[in-house]
Each structure stands twice: as structure tokens, then as C-alpha cells.
mmCIF file of C-alpha atoms and ligand atoms in Angstrom:
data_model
loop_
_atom_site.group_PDB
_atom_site.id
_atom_site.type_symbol
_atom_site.label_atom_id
_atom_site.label_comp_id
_atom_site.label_asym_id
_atom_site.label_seq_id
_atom_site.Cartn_x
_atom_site.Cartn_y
_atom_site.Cartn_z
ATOM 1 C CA UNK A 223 1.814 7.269 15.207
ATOM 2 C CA UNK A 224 -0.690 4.297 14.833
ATOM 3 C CA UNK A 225 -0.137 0.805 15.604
ATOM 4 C CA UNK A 226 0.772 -1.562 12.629
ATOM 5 C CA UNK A 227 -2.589 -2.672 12.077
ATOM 6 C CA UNK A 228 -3.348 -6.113 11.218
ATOM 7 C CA UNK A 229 -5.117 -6.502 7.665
ATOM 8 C CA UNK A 230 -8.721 -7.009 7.044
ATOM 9 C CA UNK A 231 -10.092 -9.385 4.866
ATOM 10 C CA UNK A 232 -13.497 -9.556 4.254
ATOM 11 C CA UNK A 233 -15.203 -12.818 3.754
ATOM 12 C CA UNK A 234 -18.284 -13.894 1.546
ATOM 13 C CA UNK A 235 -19.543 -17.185 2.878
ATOM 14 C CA UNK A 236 -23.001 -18.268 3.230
ATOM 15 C CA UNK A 237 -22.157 -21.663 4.936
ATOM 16 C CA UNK A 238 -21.883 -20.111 8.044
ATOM 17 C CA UNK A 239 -19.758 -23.572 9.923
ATOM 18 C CA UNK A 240 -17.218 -22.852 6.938
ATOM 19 C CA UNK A 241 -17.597 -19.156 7.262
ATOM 20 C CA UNK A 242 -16.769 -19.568 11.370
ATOM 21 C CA UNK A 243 -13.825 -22.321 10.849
ATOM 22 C CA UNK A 244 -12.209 -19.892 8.293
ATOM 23 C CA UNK A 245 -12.770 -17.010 10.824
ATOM 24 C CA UNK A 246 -10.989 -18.690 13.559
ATOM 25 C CA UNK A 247 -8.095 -19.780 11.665
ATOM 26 C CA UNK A 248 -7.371 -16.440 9.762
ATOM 27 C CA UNK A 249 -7.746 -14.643 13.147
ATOM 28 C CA UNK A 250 -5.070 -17.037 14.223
ATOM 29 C CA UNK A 251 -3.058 -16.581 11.389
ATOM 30 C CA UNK A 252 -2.948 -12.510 12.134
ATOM 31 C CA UNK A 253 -6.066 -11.406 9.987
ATOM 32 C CA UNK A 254 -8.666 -9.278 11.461
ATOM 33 C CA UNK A 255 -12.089 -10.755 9.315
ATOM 34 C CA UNK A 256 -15.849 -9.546 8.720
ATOM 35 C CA UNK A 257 -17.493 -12.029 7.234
ATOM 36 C CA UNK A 258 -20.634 -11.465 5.021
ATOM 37 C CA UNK A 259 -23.163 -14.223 4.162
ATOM 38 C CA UNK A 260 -25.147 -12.478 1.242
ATOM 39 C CA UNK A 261 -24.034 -11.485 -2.079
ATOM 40 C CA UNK A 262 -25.879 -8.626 -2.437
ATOM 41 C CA UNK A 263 -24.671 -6.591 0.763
ATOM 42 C CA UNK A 264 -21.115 -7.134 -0.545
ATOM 43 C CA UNK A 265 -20.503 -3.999 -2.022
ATOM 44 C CA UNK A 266 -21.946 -1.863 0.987
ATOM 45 C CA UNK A 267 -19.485 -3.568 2.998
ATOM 46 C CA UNK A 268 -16.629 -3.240 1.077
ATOM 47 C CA UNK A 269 -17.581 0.467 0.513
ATOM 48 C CA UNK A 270 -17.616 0.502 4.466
ATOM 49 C CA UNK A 271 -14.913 -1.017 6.041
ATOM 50 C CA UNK A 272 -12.437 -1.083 3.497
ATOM 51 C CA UNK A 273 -10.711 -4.388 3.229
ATOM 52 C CA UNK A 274 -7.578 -5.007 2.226
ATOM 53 C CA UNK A 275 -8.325 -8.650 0.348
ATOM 54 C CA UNK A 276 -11.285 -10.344 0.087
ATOM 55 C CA UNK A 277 -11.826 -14.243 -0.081
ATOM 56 C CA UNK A 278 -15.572 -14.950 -1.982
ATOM 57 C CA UNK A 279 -17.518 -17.851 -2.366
ATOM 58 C CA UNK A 280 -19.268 -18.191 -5.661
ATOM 59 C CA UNK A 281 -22.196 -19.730 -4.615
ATOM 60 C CA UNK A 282 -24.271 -17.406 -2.585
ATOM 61 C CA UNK A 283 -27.715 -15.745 -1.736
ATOM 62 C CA UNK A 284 -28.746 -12.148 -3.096
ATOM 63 C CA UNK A 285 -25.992 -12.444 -5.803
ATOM 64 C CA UNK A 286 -23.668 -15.003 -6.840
ATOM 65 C CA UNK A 287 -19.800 -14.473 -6.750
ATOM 66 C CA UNK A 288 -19.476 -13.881 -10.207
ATOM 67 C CA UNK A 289 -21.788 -10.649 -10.009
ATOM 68 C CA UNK A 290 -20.254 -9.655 -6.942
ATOM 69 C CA UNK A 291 -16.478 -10.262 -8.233
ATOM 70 C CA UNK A 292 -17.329 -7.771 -11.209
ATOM 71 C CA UNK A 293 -19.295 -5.460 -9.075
ATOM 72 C CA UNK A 294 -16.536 -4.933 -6.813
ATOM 73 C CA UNK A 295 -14.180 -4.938 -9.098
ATOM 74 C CA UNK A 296 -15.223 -1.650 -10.852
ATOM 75 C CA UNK A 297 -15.787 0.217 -7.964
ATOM 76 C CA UNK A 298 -12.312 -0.623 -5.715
ATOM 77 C CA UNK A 299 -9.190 -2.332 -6.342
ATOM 78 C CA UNK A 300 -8.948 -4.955 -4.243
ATOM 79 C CA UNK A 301 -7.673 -8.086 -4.519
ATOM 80 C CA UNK A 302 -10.143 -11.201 -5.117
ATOM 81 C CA UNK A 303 -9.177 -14.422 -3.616
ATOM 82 C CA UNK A 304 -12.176 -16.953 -5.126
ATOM 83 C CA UNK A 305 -13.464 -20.443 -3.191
ATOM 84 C CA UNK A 306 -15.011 -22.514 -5.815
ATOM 85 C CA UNK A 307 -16.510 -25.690 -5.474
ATOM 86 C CA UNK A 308 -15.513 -26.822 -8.878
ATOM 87 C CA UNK A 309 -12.389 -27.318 -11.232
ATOM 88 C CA UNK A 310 -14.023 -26.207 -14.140
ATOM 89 C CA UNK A 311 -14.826 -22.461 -13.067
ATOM 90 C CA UNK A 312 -11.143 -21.659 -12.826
ATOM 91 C CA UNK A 313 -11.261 -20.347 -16.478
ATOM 92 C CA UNK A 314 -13.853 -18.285 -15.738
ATOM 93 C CA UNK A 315 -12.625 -17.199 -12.584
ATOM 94 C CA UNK A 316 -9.232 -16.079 -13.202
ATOM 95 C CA UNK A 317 -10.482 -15.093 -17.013
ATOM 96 C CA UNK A 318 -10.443 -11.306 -18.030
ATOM 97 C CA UNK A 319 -13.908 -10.785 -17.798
ATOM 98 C CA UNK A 320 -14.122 -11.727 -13.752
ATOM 99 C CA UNK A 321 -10.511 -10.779 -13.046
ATOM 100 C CA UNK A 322 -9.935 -12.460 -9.927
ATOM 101 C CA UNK A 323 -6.375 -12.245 -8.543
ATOM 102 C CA UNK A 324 -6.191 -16.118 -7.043
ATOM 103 C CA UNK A 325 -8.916 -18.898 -6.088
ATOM 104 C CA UNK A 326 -9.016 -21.454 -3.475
ATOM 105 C CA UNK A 327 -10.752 -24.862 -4.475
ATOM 106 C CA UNK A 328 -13.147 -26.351 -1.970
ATOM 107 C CA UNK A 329 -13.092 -28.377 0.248
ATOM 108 C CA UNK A 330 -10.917 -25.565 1.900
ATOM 109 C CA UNK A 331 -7.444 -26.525 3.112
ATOM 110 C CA UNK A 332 -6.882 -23.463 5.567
ATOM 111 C CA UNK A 333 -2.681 -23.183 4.996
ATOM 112 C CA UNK A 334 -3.149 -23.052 1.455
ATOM 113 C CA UNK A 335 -5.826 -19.957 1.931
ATOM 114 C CA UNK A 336 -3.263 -18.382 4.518
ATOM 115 C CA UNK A 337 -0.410 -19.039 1.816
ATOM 116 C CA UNK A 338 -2.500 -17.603 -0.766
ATOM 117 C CA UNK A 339 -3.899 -14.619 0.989
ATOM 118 C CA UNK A 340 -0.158 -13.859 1.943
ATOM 119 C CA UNK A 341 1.338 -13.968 -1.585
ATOM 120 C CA UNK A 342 -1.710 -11.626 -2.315
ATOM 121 C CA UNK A 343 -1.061 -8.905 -0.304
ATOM 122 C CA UNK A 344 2.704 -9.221 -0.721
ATOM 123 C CA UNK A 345 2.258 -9.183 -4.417
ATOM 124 C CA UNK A 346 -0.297 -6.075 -3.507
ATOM 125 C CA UNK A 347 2.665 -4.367 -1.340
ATOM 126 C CA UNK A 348 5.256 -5.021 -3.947
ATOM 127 C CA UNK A 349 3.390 -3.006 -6.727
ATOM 128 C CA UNK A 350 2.029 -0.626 -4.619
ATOM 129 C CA UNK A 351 3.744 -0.059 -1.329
ATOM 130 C CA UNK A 352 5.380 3.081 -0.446
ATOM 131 C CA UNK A 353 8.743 1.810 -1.419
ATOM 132 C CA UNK A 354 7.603 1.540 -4.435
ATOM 133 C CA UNK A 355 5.544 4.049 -5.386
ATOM 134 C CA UNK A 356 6.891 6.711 -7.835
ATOM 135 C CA UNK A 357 6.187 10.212 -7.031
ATOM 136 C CA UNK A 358 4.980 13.083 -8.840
ATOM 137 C CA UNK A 359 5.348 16.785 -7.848
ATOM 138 C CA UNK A 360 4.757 19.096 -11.522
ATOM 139 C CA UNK A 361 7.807 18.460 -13.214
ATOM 140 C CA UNK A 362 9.723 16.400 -10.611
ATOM 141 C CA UNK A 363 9.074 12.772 -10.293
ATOM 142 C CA UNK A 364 11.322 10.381 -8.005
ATOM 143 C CA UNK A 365 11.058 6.550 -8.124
ATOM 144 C CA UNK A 366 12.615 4.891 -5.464
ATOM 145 C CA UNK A 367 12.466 1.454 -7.325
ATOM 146 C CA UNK A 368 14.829 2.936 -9.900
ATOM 147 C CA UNK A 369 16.320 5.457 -7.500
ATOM 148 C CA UNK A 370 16.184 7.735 -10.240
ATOM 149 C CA UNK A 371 14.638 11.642 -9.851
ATOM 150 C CA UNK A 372 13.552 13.053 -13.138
ATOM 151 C CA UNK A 373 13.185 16.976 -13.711
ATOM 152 C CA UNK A 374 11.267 17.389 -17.108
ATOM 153 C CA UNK A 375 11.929 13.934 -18.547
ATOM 154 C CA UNK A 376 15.997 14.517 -17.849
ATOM 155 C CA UNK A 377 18.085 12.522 -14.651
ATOM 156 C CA UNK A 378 19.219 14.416 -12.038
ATOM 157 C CA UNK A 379 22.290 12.820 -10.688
ATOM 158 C CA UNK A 380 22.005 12.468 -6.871
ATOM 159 C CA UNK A 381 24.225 10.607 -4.449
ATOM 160 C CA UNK A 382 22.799 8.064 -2.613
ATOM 161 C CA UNK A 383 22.966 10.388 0.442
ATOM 162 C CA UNK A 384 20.880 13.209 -1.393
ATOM 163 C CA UNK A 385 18.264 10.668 -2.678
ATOM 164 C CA UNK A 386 17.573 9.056 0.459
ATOM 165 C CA UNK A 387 17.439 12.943 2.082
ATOM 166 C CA UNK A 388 15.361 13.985 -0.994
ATOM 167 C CA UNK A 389 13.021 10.906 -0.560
ATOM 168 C CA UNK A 390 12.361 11.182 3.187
ATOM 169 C CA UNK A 391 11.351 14.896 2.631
ATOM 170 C CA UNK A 392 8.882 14.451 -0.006
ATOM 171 C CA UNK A 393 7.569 10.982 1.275
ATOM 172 C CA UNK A 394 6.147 14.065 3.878
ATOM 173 C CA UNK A 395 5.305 15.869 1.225
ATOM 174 C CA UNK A 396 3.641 19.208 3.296
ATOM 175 C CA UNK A 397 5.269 18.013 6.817
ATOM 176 C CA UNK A 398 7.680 19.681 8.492
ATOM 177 C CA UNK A 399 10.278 17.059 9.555
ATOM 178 C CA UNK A 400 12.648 17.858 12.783
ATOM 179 C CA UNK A 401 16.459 17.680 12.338
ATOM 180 C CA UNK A 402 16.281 14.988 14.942
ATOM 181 C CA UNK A 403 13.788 12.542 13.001
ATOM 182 C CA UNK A 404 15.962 13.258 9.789
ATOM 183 C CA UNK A 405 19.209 11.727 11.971
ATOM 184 C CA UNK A 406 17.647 9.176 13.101
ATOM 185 C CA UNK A 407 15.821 8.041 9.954
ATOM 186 C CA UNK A 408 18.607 8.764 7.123
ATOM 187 C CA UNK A 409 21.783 8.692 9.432
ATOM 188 C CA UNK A 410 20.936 5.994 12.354
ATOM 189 C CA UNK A 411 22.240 8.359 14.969
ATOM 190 C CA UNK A 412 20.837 10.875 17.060
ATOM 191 C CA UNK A 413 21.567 14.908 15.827
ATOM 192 C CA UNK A 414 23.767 16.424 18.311
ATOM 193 C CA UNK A 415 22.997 19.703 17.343
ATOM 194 C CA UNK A 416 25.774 21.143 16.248
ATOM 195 C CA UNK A 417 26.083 18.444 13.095
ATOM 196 C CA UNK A 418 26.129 20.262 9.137
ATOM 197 C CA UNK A 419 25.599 16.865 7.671
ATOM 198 C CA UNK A 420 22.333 17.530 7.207
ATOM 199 C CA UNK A 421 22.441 21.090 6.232
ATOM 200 C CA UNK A 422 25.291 20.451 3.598
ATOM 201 C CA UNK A 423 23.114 17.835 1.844
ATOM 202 C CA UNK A 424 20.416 20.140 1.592
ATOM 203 C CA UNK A 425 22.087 22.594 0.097
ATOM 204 C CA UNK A 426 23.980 20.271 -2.741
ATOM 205 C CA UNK A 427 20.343 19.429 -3.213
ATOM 206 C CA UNK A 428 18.844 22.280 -4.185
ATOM 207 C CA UNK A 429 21.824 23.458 -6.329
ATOM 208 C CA UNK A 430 21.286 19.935 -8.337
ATOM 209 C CA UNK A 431 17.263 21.140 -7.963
ATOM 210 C CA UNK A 432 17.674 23.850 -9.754
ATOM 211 C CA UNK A 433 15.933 27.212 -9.493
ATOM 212 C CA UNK A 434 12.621 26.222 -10.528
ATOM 213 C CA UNK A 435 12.705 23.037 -7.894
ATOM 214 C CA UNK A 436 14.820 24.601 -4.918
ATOM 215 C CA UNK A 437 12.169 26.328 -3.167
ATOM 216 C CA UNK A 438 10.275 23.029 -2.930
ATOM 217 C CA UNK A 439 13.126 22.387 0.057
ATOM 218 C CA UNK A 440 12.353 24.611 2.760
ATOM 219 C CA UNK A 441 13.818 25.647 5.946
ATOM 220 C CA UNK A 442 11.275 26.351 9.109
ATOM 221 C CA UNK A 443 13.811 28.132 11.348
ATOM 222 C CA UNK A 444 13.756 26.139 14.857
ATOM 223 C CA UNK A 445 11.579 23.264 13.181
ATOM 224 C CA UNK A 446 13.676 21.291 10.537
ATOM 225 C CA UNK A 447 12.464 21.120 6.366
ATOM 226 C CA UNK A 448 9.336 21.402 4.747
ATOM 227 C CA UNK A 449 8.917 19.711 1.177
ATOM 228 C CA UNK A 450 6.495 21.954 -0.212
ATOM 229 C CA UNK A 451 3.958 20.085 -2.566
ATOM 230 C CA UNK A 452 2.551 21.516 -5.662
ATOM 231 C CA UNK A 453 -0.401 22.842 -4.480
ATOM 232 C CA UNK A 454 1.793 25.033 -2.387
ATOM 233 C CA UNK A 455 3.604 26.366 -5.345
HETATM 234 CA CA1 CA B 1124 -21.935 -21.120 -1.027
#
């Protein structure tokens, strides 16, 4: 397992004091930052490193912000936090056509860019964050928002038990997972090895499953349970 790692935003700044003072306080603030100064070598280094938000100055060398904004834009969804100088771009900037998620006006006030970059990526979390995120396997989809799991179009109704067991097996979709993680994770206590808990749920699972969805449950003998994506089926 990695380390949380801290999120990167990239930032497109020419003026290179402002660029710096930003910098500092983001990395502060618990940001890791790249800062680019030209317009036109934005799209390399989003392509590159991979930024989860990026804060972009309108006014800049190679390409203004406005290309850049739709440029990116096309190519990755990210979010766009915008620095403008002036009032009257806002339209613009938060318009359809330049689809920027947020802007920033100038002169900067750095805790209102923190505040903003945080409501950003929480916003960014929210609609697309593992707890979130619906999941599709053929005819089986489970949405942990809803905590609903849908065979063909038609509920499947799951104890809370059996949709937390069902969820933490197919979250590993193609990973075995070890009796012991599965205690720990879905029961907060450690499996003592002797324990059906597990094994019961499993079972009511599959029956609810039905034939053409059981199999997706499998049992490694000595290892723990495999949920078996589709392109294992
Ligand atoms: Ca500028």
C-alpha cells in the first residue's frame, strides 16, 4: 500500500513573484505544485504529470488562458480554477464555451484560493470518489450511493451485511481478498479462524446472485474470495 499522497495542482503563472508566493503557500497548505509559466507547454504538462486541479492565469505567453482552458478541457477532465485580473471575464470564464469549474479574482487573496481549491476537489471526490462510484460488471451494477445492486434492471434485496460483503469484493474486482482483511474491513475484528460469519454471508449471497451471477463469488481454498470480473467470465 502507498502513502496518501498529497494532491497536485498544477499552476499557470507567468509572473513568476506571484507564481513563487502561491507556491509557498499551497505547499503550506498540503498541495504538492508544478508551476508552468507558458501557455503553450500547458497541455504537455498536464498530459505528464497528471494533476489533480489546476489554477490558470489568463494572461500568459505562448497561449492565453482561454485557449489553454479549452485545450485542456477536451483532452482531460480536470478541474479549472481561473485567476483573472478583471470582473468582467467571469461570464466568459465560467460560461459554457470555457467551462471553468471556479475563478479566483486578482489581486490573489491566498485563503480564498486554498478555500476554493478545497471545495474543488471535494466537489471532485463527491461525484467521483470510490464511494461513490457505481459499478458495472455485464448485467450486475451496484451503487453504493443508493446501496442498491441491480441484476438486469431488477433490485436485488441485500442486507446491509451482504452489501457491504458484496461491495468490498468487487471494489477488488480480480483480487483475491484474505479472510483476515475481510474481518477487519467489514467486521472491525480480527478472524479467529474458526468464525462462519463470513462464509454464511457468502453463501446467502450467491443464492440472492443467482445462477448466472454466483460464480462471480469465488472461493481460493487457503486464500479467501475472488470477485471475478467480466472479462473473466
Ligand atoms: Ca499573466
Amino acid at each position: 500500500m502507498s502513502a496518501v499522497t498529497l494532491p497536485l495542482i498544477v499552476l499557470v503563472e507567468d509572473d513568476q513573484r506571484l507564481a513563487e508566493l502561491i507556491r509557498t503557500y499551497l505547499e503550506n497548505n498540503g498541495f504538492r505544485v508544478s508551476v508552468e509559466h507558458r501557455g503553450d507547454r500547458v497541455l504537455e504538462r498536464v498530459q505528464r504529470e497528471k494533476p489533480d486541479l489546476m489554477v490558470l492565469d489568463l494572461g500568459l505567453p505562448g497561449r492565453d488562458g482561454f485557449a489553454v482552458c479549452r485545450e485542456v478541457r477536451t483532452a482531460h477532465d480536470l478541474p479549472i480554477l481561473i485567476l483573472t485580473a478583471r470582473d468582467n471575464d467571469i461570464d466568459q470564464v465560467l460560461g459554457l464555451e470555457l467551462g471553468a469549474d471556479d475563478y479566483v479574482v486578482k489581486p490573489v487573496e491566498p485563503r480564498v484560493l486554498v478555500a476554493r481549491i478545497n471545495a474543488l476537489l471535494r466537489r471532485r471526490r463527491m461525484a467521483y470518489g470510490p464511494e461513490h462510484k457505481i459499478l458495472r460488471f455485464g448485467a450486475l451494477t451496484i451503487d453504493p450511493a443508493a446501496r442498491a445492486v441491480k441484476l438486469d434492471g431488477r433490485l436485488i434485496a441485500l442486507t446491509s451485511n451482504e452489501f457491504d460483503l458484496l461491495y468490498a469484493l468487487a471494489t477488488k474486482a480480480g483480487e483475491v481478498q484474505s479472510r483476515e482483511t475481510l474481518y477487519l474491513q467489514l467486521y472491525k475484528r480480527e478472524y479467529d479462524g474458526l468464525d462462519r460469519t463470513l462464509d454464511v454471508r457468502i453463501s446467502h449471497l450467491r443464492k440472492k446472485l443467482g445462477d448466472t451471477q454466483a460464480a462471480r463469488i469465488r472461493t481460493v481454498w487457503g486464500h479467501g474470495y475472488l470477485f471475478v470480473p467480466d472479462a473473466w467470465t
